[in-house]
Coordinates of C-alpha atoms in Angstrom, one line a residue:
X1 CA 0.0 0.0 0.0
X2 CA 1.5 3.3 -1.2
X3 CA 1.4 6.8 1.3
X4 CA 1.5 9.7 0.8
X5 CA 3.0 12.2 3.6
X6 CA 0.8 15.5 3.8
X7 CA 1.6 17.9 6.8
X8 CA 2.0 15.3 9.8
X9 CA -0.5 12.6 8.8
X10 CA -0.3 10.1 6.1
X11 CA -2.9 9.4 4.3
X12 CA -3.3 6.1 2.5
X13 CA -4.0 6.4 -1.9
X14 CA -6.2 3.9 -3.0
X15 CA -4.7 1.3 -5.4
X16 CA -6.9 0.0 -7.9
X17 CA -5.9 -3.7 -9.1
X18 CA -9.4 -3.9 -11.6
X19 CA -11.4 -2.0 -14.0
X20 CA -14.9 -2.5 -13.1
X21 CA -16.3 -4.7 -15.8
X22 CA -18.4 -3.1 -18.1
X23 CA -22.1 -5.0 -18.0
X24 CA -22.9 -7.2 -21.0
X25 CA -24.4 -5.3 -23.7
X26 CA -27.6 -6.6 -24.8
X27 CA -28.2 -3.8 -27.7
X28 CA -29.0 -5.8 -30.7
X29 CA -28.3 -4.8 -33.7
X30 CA -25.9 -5.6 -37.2
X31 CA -24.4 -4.5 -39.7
X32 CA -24.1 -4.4 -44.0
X33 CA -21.1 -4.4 -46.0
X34 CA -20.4 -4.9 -49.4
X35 CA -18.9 -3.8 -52.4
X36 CA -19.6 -1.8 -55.8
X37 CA -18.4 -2.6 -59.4
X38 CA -19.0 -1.0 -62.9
X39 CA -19.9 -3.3 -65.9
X40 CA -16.6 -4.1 -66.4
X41 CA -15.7 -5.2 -62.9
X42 CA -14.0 -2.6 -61.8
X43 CA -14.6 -0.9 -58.2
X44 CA -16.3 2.0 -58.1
X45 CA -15.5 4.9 -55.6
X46 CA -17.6 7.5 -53.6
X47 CA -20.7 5.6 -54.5
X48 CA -24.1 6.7 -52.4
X49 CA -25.5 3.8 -50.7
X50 CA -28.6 4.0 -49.1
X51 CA -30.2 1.9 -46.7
X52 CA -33.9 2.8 -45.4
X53 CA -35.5 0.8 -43.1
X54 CA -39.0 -0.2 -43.8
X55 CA -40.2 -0.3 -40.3
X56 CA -39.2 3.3 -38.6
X57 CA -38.7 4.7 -42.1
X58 CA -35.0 6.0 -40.7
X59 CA -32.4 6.3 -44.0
X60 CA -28.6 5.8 -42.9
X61 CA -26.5 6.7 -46.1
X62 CA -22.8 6.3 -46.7
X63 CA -20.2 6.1 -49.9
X64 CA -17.4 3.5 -50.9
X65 CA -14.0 4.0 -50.5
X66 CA -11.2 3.8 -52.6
X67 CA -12.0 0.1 -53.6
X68 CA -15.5 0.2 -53.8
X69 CA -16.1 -1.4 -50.5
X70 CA -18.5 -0.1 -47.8
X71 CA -20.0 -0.8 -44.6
X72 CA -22.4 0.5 -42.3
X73 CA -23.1 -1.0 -38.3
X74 CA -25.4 -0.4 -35.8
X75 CA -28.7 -1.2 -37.8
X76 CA -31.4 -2.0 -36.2
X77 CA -33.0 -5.9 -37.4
X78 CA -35.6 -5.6 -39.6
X79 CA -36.5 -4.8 -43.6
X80 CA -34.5 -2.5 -45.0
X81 CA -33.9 -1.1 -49.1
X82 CA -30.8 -0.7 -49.9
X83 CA -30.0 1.5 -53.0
X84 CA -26.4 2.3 -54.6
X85 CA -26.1 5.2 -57.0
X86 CA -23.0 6.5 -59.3
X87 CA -23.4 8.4 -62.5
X88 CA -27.1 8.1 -62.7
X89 CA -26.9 4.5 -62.3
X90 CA -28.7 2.7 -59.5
X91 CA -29.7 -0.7 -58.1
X92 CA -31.5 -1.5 -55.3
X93 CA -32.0 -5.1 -53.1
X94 CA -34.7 -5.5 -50.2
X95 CA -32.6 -7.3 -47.6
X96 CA -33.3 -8.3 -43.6
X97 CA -30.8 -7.2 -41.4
X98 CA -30.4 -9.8 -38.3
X99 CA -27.5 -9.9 -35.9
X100 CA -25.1 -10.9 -38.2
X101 CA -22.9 -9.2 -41.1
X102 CA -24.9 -9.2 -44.6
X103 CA -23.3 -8.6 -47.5
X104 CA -24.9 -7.0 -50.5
X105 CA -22.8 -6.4 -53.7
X106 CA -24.0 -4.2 -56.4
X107 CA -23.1 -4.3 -60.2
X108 CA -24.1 -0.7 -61.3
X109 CA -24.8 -0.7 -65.5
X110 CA -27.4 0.2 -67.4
X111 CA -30.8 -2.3 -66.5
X112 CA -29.4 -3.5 -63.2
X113 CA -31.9 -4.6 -60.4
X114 CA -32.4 -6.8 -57.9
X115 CA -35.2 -8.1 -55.7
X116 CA -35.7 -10.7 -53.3
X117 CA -38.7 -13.1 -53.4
X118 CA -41.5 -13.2 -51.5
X119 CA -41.1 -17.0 -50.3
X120 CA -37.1 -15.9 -49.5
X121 CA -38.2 -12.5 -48.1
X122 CA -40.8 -15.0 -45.7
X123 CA -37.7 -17.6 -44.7
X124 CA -35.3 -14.7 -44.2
X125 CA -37.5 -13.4 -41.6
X126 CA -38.3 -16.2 -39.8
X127 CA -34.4 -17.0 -39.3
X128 CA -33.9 -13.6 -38.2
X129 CA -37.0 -13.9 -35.4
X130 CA -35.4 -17.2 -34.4
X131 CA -32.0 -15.7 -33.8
X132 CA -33.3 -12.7 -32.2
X133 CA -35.2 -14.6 -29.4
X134 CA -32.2 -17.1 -29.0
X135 CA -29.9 -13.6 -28.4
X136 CA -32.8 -12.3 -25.9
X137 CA -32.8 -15.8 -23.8
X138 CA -28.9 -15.5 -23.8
X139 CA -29.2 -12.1 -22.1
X140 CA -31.8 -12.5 -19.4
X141 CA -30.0 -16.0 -18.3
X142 CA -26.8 -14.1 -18.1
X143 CA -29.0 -11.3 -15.8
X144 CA -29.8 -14.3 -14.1
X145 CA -26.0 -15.2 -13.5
X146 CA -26.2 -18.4 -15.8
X147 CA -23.4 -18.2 -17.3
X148 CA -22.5 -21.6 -18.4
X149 CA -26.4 -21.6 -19.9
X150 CA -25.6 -17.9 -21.3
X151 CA -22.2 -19.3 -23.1
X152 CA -24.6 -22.1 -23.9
X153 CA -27.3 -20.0 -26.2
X154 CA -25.5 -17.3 -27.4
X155 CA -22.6 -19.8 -29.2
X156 CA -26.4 -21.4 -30.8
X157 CA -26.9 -17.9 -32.0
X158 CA -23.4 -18.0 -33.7
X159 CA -24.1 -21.5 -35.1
X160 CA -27.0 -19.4 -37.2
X161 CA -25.3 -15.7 -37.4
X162 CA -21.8 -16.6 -37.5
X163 CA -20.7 -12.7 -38.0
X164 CA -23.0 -11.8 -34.6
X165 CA -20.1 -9.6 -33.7
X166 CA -22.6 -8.4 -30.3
X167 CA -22.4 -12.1 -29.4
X168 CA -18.7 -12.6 -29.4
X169 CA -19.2 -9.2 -27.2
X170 CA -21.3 -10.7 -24.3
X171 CA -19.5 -14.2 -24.2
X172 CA -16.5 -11.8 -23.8
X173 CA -18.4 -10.0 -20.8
X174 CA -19.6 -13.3 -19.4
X175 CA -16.3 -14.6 -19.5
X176 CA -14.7 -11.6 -17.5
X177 CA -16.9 -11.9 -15.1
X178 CA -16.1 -16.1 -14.6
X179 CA -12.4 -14.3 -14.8
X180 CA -12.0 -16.4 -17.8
X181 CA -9.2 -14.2 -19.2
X182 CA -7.9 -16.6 -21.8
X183 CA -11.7 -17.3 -23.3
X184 CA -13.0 -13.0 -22.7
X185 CA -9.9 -12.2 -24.9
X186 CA -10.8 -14.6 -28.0
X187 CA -14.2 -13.7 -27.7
X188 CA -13.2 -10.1 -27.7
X189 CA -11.0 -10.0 -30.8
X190 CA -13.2 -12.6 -32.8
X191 CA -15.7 -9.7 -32.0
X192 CA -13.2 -6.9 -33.7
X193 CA -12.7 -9.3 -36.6
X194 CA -16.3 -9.3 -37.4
X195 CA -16.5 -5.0 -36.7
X196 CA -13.0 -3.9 -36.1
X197 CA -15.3 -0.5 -34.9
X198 CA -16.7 -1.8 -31.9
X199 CA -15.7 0.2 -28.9
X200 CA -17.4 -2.3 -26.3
X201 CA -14.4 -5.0 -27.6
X202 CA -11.7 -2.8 -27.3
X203 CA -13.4 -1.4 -23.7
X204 CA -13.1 -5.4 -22.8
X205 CA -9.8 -6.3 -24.1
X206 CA -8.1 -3.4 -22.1
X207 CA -10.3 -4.4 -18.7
X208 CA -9.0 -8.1 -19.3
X209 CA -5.5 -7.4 -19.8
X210 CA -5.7 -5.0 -17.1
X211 CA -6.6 -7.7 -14.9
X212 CA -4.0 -9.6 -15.9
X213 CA -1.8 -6.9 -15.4
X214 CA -1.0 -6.3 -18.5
X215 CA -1.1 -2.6 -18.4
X216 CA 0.4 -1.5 -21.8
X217 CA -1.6 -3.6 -23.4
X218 CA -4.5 -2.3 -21.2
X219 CA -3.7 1.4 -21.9
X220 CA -3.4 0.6 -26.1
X221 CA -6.7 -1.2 -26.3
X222 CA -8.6 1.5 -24.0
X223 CA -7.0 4.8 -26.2
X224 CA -8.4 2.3 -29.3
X225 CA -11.7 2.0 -26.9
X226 CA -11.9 5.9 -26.4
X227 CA -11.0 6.8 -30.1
X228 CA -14.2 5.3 -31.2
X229 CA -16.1 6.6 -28.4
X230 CA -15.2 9.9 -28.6
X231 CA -16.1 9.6 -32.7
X232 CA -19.0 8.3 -32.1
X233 CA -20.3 10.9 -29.1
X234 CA -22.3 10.6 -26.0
X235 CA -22.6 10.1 -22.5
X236 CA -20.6 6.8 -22.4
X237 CA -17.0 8.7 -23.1
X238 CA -16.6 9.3 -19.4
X239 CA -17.0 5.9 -18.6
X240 CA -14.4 5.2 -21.5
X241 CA -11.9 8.0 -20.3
X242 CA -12.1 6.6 -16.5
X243 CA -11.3 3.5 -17.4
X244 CA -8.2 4.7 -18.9
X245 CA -7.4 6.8 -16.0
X246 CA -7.6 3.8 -14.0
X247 CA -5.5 1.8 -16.1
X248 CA -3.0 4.7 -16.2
X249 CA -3.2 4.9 -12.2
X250 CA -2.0 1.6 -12.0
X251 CA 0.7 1.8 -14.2
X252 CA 2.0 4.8 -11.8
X253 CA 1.6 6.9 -14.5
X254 CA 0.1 10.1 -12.2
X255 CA 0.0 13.0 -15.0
X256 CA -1.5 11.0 -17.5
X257 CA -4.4 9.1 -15.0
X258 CA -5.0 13.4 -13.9
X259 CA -5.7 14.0 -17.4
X260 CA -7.8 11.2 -17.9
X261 CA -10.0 11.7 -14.9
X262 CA -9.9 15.3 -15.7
X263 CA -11.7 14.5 -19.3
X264 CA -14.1 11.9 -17.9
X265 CA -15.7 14.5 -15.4
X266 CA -16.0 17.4 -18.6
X267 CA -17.9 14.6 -20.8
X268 CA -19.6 13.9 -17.3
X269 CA -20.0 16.1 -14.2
X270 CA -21.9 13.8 -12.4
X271 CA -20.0 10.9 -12.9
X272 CA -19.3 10.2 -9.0
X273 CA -16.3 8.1 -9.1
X274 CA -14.3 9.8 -11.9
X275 CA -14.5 13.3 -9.0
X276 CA -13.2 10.5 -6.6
X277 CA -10.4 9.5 -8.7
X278 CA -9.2 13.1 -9.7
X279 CA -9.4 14.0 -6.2
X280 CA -7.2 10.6 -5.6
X281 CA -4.9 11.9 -8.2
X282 CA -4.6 15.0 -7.4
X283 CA -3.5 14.3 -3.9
X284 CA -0.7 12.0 -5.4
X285 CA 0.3 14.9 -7.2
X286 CA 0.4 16.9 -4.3
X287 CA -2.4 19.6 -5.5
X288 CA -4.2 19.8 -2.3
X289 CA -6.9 22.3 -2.9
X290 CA -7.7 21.1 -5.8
X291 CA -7.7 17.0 -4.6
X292 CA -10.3 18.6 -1.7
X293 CA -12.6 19.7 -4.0
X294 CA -12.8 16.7 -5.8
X295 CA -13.5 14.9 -2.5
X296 CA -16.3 17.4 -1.9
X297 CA -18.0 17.2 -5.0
X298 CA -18.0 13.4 -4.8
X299 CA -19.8 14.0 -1.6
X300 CA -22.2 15.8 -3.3
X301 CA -23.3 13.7 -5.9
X302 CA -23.3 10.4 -4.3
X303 CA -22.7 10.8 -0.1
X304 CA -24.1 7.1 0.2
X305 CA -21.3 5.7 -2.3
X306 CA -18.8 3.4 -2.7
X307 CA -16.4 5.2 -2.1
X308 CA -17.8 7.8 0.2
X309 CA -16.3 7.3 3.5
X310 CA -12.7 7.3 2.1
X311 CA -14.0 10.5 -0.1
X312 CA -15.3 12.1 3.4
X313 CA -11.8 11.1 5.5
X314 CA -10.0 12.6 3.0
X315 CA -11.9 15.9 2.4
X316 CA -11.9 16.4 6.6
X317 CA -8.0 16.1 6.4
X318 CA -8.0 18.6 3.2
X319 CA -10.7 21.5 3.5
X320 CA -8.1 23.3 5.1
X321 CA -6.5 23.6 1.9
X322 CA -9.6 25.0 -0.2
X323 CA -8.5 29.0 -0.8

């Protein structure tokens, strides 16, 4: 246990050995990909595709890169058209979108279409019903702390949705929690090899190695984690920037873990324990007022918390400091 001599008293700095886990995440959605090629073959760039889902009536649009690939995540399941335009040239699919990764190629010349049939439009739907109850059963027994069952039903999912990178996600969570390291780390990159975009398996690949100590590989995998977060925007970047002030805190790495904390508590100024570990960090680095009023605002926001009676001890000691 580390100390840290202020005035005549010591006072004892927290060490943190773990990230807290993150919870499973039980969002369900997937993803299209594909590619798009002239008459002759050849890729075709900045392409418009359009996917518009039949159900909400919400249109998600992107364009292909340099090699006429594309890719979109995060769709809801359900109906969707899906339209690629270049030139004045267009073709368009109906497709379902399950939990998995479908991929729809388009051949853009003059009198190109494309439709599905009624009796595969029928069968396509059923299979994605069937995999999106088997997903839901494989995230109320893991509520349930069923772990072996969850493992069970969400590797039937795969059997159906092999590219169901959300299930490689929560078999990763499940297995951090049985402190499975070996097993949450496959799941976690199989998960990135499926969408090498999702934040949640980069978020569990730094919390496993950080368990395991591994704390530069920790620190890499949560900046990927944060990266992604912070592109995408919303609440959950604190959560992303304390973890890597945690991880950074354990690798002694003071400045950096101030930083950290410091960014998690602007994307979140109720975000209880990031105020706790600024304060923490602070004190390590000798800013006293500033550690004090960290400790006070914890208070504030959550004066029945975890971590509230160290928070109050050490504000007691400090308040002196506060100009």
């Amino acid at each position: 246990m580390k100390a840290l001599r202020i005035g005549a008293g010591l006072v004892s700095v927290l060490v943190l050995s773990l990230v807290a886990l993150a919870a499973p995440a039980f969002a369900q959605s997937g993803q299209l990909k594909g590619k798009v090629v002239d008459a002759q073959n050849k890729a075709l760039s900045e392409a418009k595709i359009t996917m518009l889902a039949a159900e909400t009536n919400r249109k998600y649009e992107t364009k292909t890169d340099s090699k006429g690939e594309w890719r979109q995540i995060g769709l809801p399941p359900g109906p969707y058209t899906v339209t690629a335009e270049k030139d004045k040239l267009s073709q368009t699919f109906e497709v379902r979108v399950g939990l998995d990764t479908k991929e729809v190629n388009f051949s853009l010349q003059a009198g190109s279409g494309g439709q599905m049939s009624a009796e595969q439009a029928k069968k396509e739907a059923e299979r994605v019903e069937g995999i999106k109850a088997a997903f839901a059963q494989g995230a109320e027994l893991t509520n349930a702390g069923k772990y072996d069952e969850a493992i069970a039903k969400f590797t039937e999912v795969l059997a159906s949705a092999p590219k169901c990178a959300e299930c490689y996600v929560n078999l990763g969570a499940i297995y951090s929690r049985k402190q499975d390291w070996a097993k949450a780390e496959e799941s976690y990159k199989k998960a990135l090899e499926v969408n090498p975009e999702s934040a949640e398996s980069y978020n569990g690949l730094a919390n496993a190695y950080n368990a395991q100590k591994k704390f530069t590989e920790a620190q890499a995998m949560n900046a990927e984690a944060t990266k992604r977060m912070t592109a995408a925007g919303g609440p959950g970047n604190a959560d992303a920037f304390y973890n890597q002030g945690v991880i950074a805190w354990n690798g002694n790495d003071f400045p950096k873990a101030q930083e950290l904390f410091a960014a998690a508590v602007k994307a979140n100024d109720k975000h209880a324990e990031a105020h706790f570990m600024l304060g923490q960090t602070n004190l390590n680095l000798g800013k006293l007022p500033e550690a004090a009023k960290e400790f006070e605002t914890y208070l504030k926001i959550a004066p029945t918390g975890p971590s509230a009676e160290k928070a109050k001890a050490n504000f007691e000691m400090l308040k002196q400091y506060i100009k």
